[in-house]
CSV table of C-alpha atoms in Angstrom, one decimal:
chain,number,residue,atom,x,y,z
A,1,VAL,CA,-21.8,38.5,17.0
A,2,ASP,CA,-22.4,35.2,15.3
A,3,LEU,CA,-20.5,33.4,18.0
A,4,TYR,CA,-22.5,35.1,20.7
A,5,ASN,CA,-25.9,34.4,19.1
A,6,LYS,CA,-25.2,30.8,18.1
A,7,CYS,CA,-23.1,29.6,21.0
A,8,GLY,CA,-25.2,30.6,24.0
A,9,GLY,CA,-23.6,34.0,24.6
A,10,ALA,CA,-26.6,35.0,26.8
A,11,THR,CA,-25.5,32.3,29.3
A,12,TRP,CA,-21.9,33.3,29.5
A,13,GLU,CA,-20.6,34.4,32.9
A,14,SER,CA,-18.5,37.1,31.3
A,15,GLN,CA,-20.1,39.1,28.5
A,16,HIS,CA,-18.6,42.6,29.0
A,17,GLY,CA,-19.1,44.7,25.9
A,18,TRP,CA,-20.7,42.1,23.7
A,19,LEU,CA,-23.3,43.3,21.2
A,20,SER,CA,-22.5,47.0,22.0
A,21,GLY,CA,-20.4,49.0,19.6
A,22,ASP,CA,-17.2,47.8,18.0
A,23,PRO,CA,-15.5,44.7,19.4
A,24,CYS,CA,-12.1,46.4,19.6
A,25,ALA,CA,-13.2,49.9,20.8
A,26,ALA,CA,-15.7,48.5,23.3
A,27,ALA,CA,-13.3,45.9,24.6
A,28,TRP,CA,-15.5,42.9,24.2
A,29,PHE,CA,-14.6,40.1,26.7
A,30,GLY,CA,-12.2,37.5,25.2
A,31,VAL,CA,-11.4,39.7,22.2
A,32,THR,CA,-7.8,41.0,21.7
A,33,CYS,CA,-7.1,43.5,19.0
A,34,ASP,CA,-4.0,45.2,17.5
A,35,ALA,CA,-2.5,48.4,18.8
A,36,ALA,CA,-4.6,50.5,16.5
A,37,ASN,CA,-7.8,48.9,17.8
A,38,THR,CA,-9.0,48.0,14.3
A,39,THR,CA,-8.3,44.3,13.8
A,40,VAL,CA,-9.2,41.3,15.9
A,41,LEU,CA,-6.1,39.2,16.6
A,42,GLU,CA,-7.2,36.8,19.3
A,43,LEU,CA,-10.4,35.1,20.6
A,44,ASP,CA,-10.2,33.5,24.0
A,45,LEU,CA,-13.8,33.3,24.9
A,46,ASN,CA,-13.8,30.5,27.6
A,47,PRO,CA,-10.6,31.0,29.6
A,48,ALA,CA,-10.0,29.2,32.9
A,49,THR,CA,-10.8,32.4,34.9
A,50,THR,CA,-14.5,32.3,33.9
A,51,VAL,CA,-17.3,30.0,32.8
A,52,ASN,CA,-18.2,30.9,29.2
A,53,VAL,CA,-19.3,27.5,27.9
A,54,LEU,CA,-19.8,27.6,24.2
A,55,ARG,CA,-22.7,25.3,23.2
A,56,CYS,CA,-22.9,25.1,19.4
A,57,GLU,CA,-21.6,24.0,16.1
A,58,LEU,CA,-18.8,26.4,15.4
A,59,PRO,CA,-20.2,29.1,13.0
A,60,ALA,CA,-18.5,29.2,9.6
A,61,SER,CA,-18.3,33.0,10.0
A,62,VAL,CA,-15.3,32.6,12.3
A,63,GLY,CA,-13.3,32.0,9.1
A,64,ASN,CA,-13.9,35.7,8.1
A,65,LEU,CA,-11.5,36.9,10.8
A,66,ALA,CA,-8.6,37.0,8.3
A,67,ASP,CA,-6.0,38.4,10.7
A,68,LEU,CA,-6.8,36.1,13.6
A,69,ARG,CA,-3.7,34.6,15.3
A,70,VAL,CA,-5.1,32.8,18.3
A,71,LEU,CA,-8.5,30.9,18.6
A,72,TYR,CA,-9.2,29.5,22.1
A,73,LEU,CA,-12.8,28.1,22.4
A,74,SER,CA,-12.7,25.8,25.5
A,75,SER,CA,-10.9,25.0,28.7
A,76,GLY,CA,-10.2,22.0,30.9
A,77,LEU,CA,-12.0,23.6,33.9
A,78,ALA,CA,-15.2,24.6,32.1
A,79,PRO,CA,-15.3,22.6,28.9
A,80,SER,CA,-17.3,23.9,26.0
A,81,TYR,CA,-19.9,21.9,24.2
A,82,LEU,CA,-18.8,22.4,20.6
A,83,HIS,CA,-20.3,19.6,18.5
A,84,GLY,CA,-20.4,18.6,14.9
A,85,THR,CA,-17.3,19.1,12.7
A,86,LEU,CA,-14.8,21.9,12.4
A,87,PRO,CA,-16.0,24.2,9.7
A,88,HIS,CA,-13.9,24.3,6.5
A,89,SER,CA,-13.9,28.1,6.6
A,90,LEU,CA,-11.2,28.0,9.3
A,91,ALA,CA,-8.8,27.1,6.6
A,92,ARG,CA,-9.0,30.7,5.5
A,93,LEU,CA,-7.2,31.8,8.7
A,94,ALA,CA,-3.8,31.8,7.1
A,95,LYS,CA,-2.2,33.7,10.0
A,96,LEU,CA,-3.5,31.5,12.8
A,97,THR,CA,-0.7,30.3,15.1
A,98,CYS,CA,-2.8,28.6,17.8
A,99,LEU,CA,-6.1,26.6,17.6
A,100,TYR,CA,-7.5,25.3,20.8
A,101,VAL,CA,-10.7,23.1,20.6
A,102,SER,CA,-9.9,20.6,23.3
A,103,HIS,CA,-12.3,19.3,25.9
A,104,SER,CA,-15.4,19.3,23.8
A,105,TRP,CA,-17.6,17.0,21.6
A,106,LEU,CA,-16.3,17.6,18.1
A,107,SER,CA,-16.5,14.6,15.8
A,108,GLY,CA,-15.8,13.3,12.3
A,109,PRO,CA,-12.5,12.7,10.6
A,110,LEU,CA,-9.6,15.0,11.4
A,111,PRO,CA,-9.8,17.5,8.6
A,112,SER,CA,-7.2,17.3,5.9
A,113,TRP,CA,-7.4,21.1,5.4
A,114,LEU,CA,-5.8,21.7,8.7
A,115,GLY,CA,-2.6,20.8,6.9
A,116,THR,CA,-3.0,24.0,4.8
A,117,MET,CA,-2.7,26.2,7.9
A,118,ARG,CA,1.1,26.6,7.6
A,119,SER,CA,1.4,29.2,10.4
A,120,LEU,CA,0.1,26.8,13.1
A,121,ARG,CA,2.5,26.4,16.0
A,122,GLY,CA,0.0,25.0,18.5
A,123,LEU,CA,-2.9,22.6,17.6
A,124,MET,CA,-4.9,21.3,20.6
A,125,MET,CA,-7.7,18.9,19.9
A,126,ARG,CA,-7.6,16.6,22.9
A,127,ARG,CA,-10.7,14.9,24.5
A,128,ASN,CA,-13.1,15.1,21.6
A,129,ASN,CA,-14.6,12.4,19.4
A,130,PHE,CA,-12.5,12.8,16.3
A,131,GLU,CA,-11.8,9.6,14.3
A,132,GLY,CA,-9.7,8.1,11.6
A,133,PRO,CA,-6.0,8.6,10.8
A,134,LEU,CA,-3.9,11.7,11.1
A,135,PRO,CA,-4.2,13.4,7.6
A,136,ALA,CA,-1.1,13.1,5.3
A,137,SER,CA,-1.4,16.9,4.9
A,138,PHE,CA,-0.1,17.3,8.5
A,139,ALA,CA,3.4,16.8,7.0
A,140,SER,CA,3.1,20.4,5.7
A,141,LEU,CA,2.8,21.9,9.2
A,142,THR,CA,6.5,22.5,9.4
A,143,ASP,CA,6.2,25.2,12.1
A,144,LEU,CA,4.1,23.0,14.4
A,145,GLN,CA,5.6,22.8,17.9
A,146,HIS,CA,2.7,21.6,20.1
A,147,LEU,CA,0.3,18.9,19.1
A,148,TRP,CA,-2.3,17.4,21.5
A,149,PHE,CA,-4.9,14.9,20.2
A,150,ASP,CA,-5.0,12.5,23.1
A,151,SER,CA,-8.2,10.8,24.4
A,152,ASN,CA,-10.2,11.0,21.1
A,153,ARG,CA,-10.8,7.2,21.3
A,154,HIS,CA,-11.3,6.8,17.5
A,155,VAL,CA,-8.1,8.3,16.1
A,156,ASN,CA,-6.0,5.5,14.5
A,157,GLY,CA,-3.4,4.9,11.8
A,158,THR,CA,0.2,5.9,12.1
A,159,LEU,CA,2.4,8.9,13.1
A,160,ALA,CA,4.0,9.0,9.6
A,161,PRO,CA,2.5,12.4,8.7
A,162,LEU,CA,4.5,13.9,11.7
A,163,ALA,CA,7.8,12.1,11.0
A,164,ALA,CA,9.5,15.2,9.5
A,165,LEU,CA,8.2,17.9,11.8
A,166,THR,CA,11.5,18.9,13.3
A,167,ARG,CA,10.3,21.8,15.4
A,168,MET,CA,8.0,19.6,17.6
A,169,HIS,CA,8.3,20.4,21.3
A,170,THR,CA,5.2,18.8,22.8
A,171,LEU,CA,3.4,15.7,21.4
A,172,VAL,CA,0.5,14.1,23.3
A,173,GLY,CA,-1.4,11.4,21.5
A,174,SER,CA,-2.2,8.8,24.2
A,175,ALA,CA,-5.5,7.0,24.5
A,176,ASN,CA,-6.0,6.4,20.8
A,177,TYR,CA,-5.5,3.5,18.5
A,178,LEU,CA,-2.2,4.4,16.8
A,179,ARG,CA,-0.1,1.7,15.2
A,180,GLY,CA,2.9,1.3,13.0
A,181,ALA,CA,6.4,2.6,13.5
A,182,LEU,CA,7.3,5.3,16.0
A,183,PRO,CA,9.3,7.9,14.0
A,184,PRO,CA,12.6,8.5,15.7
A,185,ALA,CA,12.3,12.3,15.3
A,186,LEU,CA,9.2,12.3,17.5
A,187,CYS,CA,10.9,10.8,20.5
A,188,ALA,CA,14.2,12.5,20.4
A,189,PRO,CA,15.5,14.6,23.3
A,190,SER,CA,14.6,17.8,21.4
A,191,VAL,CA,11.0,16.9,22.0
A,192,LYS,CA,10.6,18.1,25.6
A,193,HIS,CA,7.2,16.4,26.3
A,194,CYS,CA,6.1,13.2,24.5
A,195,GLN,CA,3.3,11.1,25.8
A,196,LEU,CA,1.9,8.3,23.7
A,197,SER,CA,0.8,5.7,26.3
A,198,GLY,CA,-2.3,5.6,28.5
A,199,ASP,CA,-5.5,3.7,29.0
A,200,LEU,CA,-8.3,4.1,26.6
A,201,PRO,CA,-11.2,6.2,27.9
A,202,PHE,CA,-14.5,4.4,28.6
A,203,GLU,CA,-12.7,1.1,28.4
A,204,PRO,CA,-11.5,-1.3,31.2
A,205,PRO,CA,-8.3,0.0,32.8
A,206,TRP,CA,-6.2,-2.8,31.2
A,207,SER,CA,-7.1,-1.6,27.7
A,208,GLU,CA,-3.8,0.1,26.8
A,209,SER,CA,-4.0,2.4,23.9
A,210,ASN,CA,-1.4,2.8,21.1
A,211,HIS,CA,0.8,-0.1,20.1
A,212,PHE,CA,3.8,0.8,18.0
A,213,ASP,CA,5.9,-1.7,16.0
A,214,CYS,CA,8.8,-3.4,17.7
A,215,PRO,CA,11.6,-2.7,18.0
A,216,LEU,CA,11.1,0.8,19.2
A,217,PRO,CA,13.7,3.4,18.2
A,218,ALA,CA,16.5,3.9,20.8
A,219,CYS,CA,15.2,7.4,21.6
A,220,HIS,CA,11.9,6.0,23.0
A,221,LYS,CA,13.3,6.4,26.5
A,222,HIS,CA,12.6,10.1,26.1
A,223,CYS,CA,9.0,9.4,25.4
A,224,ASP,CA,6.2,7.8,27.3
A,225,VAL,CA,5.8,4.6,25.2
A,226,LYS,CA,5.0,1.4,27.2
A,227,HIS,CA,4.0,-1.2,24.6
A,228,CYS,CA,5.1,-2.3,21.2
A,229,VAL,CA,4.0,-5.1,18.9
A,230,ASN,CA,6.4,-7.6,17.3
A,231,THR,CA,5.0,-7.5,13.8
A,232,THR,CA,7.7,-9.8,12.4
A,233,ALA,CA,6.8,-12.5,14.8
A,234,ALA,CA,3.1,-12.0,14.3
A,235,ALA,CA,3.2,-12.4,10.5
A,236,PRO,CA,4.4,-16.1,10.4
A,237,ALA,CA,1.9,-16.9,13.2
A,238,ALA,CA,-1.0,-15.4,11.3
A,239,ALA,CA,0.1,-17.3,8.1
A,240,ALA,CA,0.3,-20.6,10.0
A,241,ALA,CA,-3.1,-20.1,11.5
A,242,ALA,CA,-4.5,-19.3,8.0
A,243,ALA,CA,-3.0,-22.5,6.6
């Protein structure tokens, strides 16, 4: 009910069942429950088949859905207008396997508490306004298979927190300001889709995004990486200029 009241539910194209009876028994649109119809397992409120744009700061009460496995809140066809930061209460969703908040207006640093959500297999945060480095806590997401955080414009730092995530299948982090070494495990053939190059949004088309250290690992041919920076050559040049 909080999501409906605070996120413009009255304007949603599909509102079947909402605000009437129990969300499971009344089959509220976008709500999937367990076989016994007693526990909410999935929320997919703005699927590509409808226009249910959520316009709000995500309510902290979403964190009360302790058995939630899937949380989809936007889509590429009809993006939601989620703004502000992700509420810390989401960290209580210990069983969550998929979090989709792409195509929106979320901002602030990428929350370090996301690294405590050990059940996550899919984390989609593309096309927002997140900033700062990938949290070191992401190294704890050992079941993570799909990570999308491209086109945030202000995400920087290195990919070091992801270096040991051996189950990664899809990694999309283009159109950011990533630097440093490209961890070999992230561009290996076992990673089926890896995209780390692309122009920065809202910048001239020649403004290439991420620049990883040269030399790139041999496996980079399995990954879309177009540019690297020769840091060993740059260091003497910088020292000479300073002198």
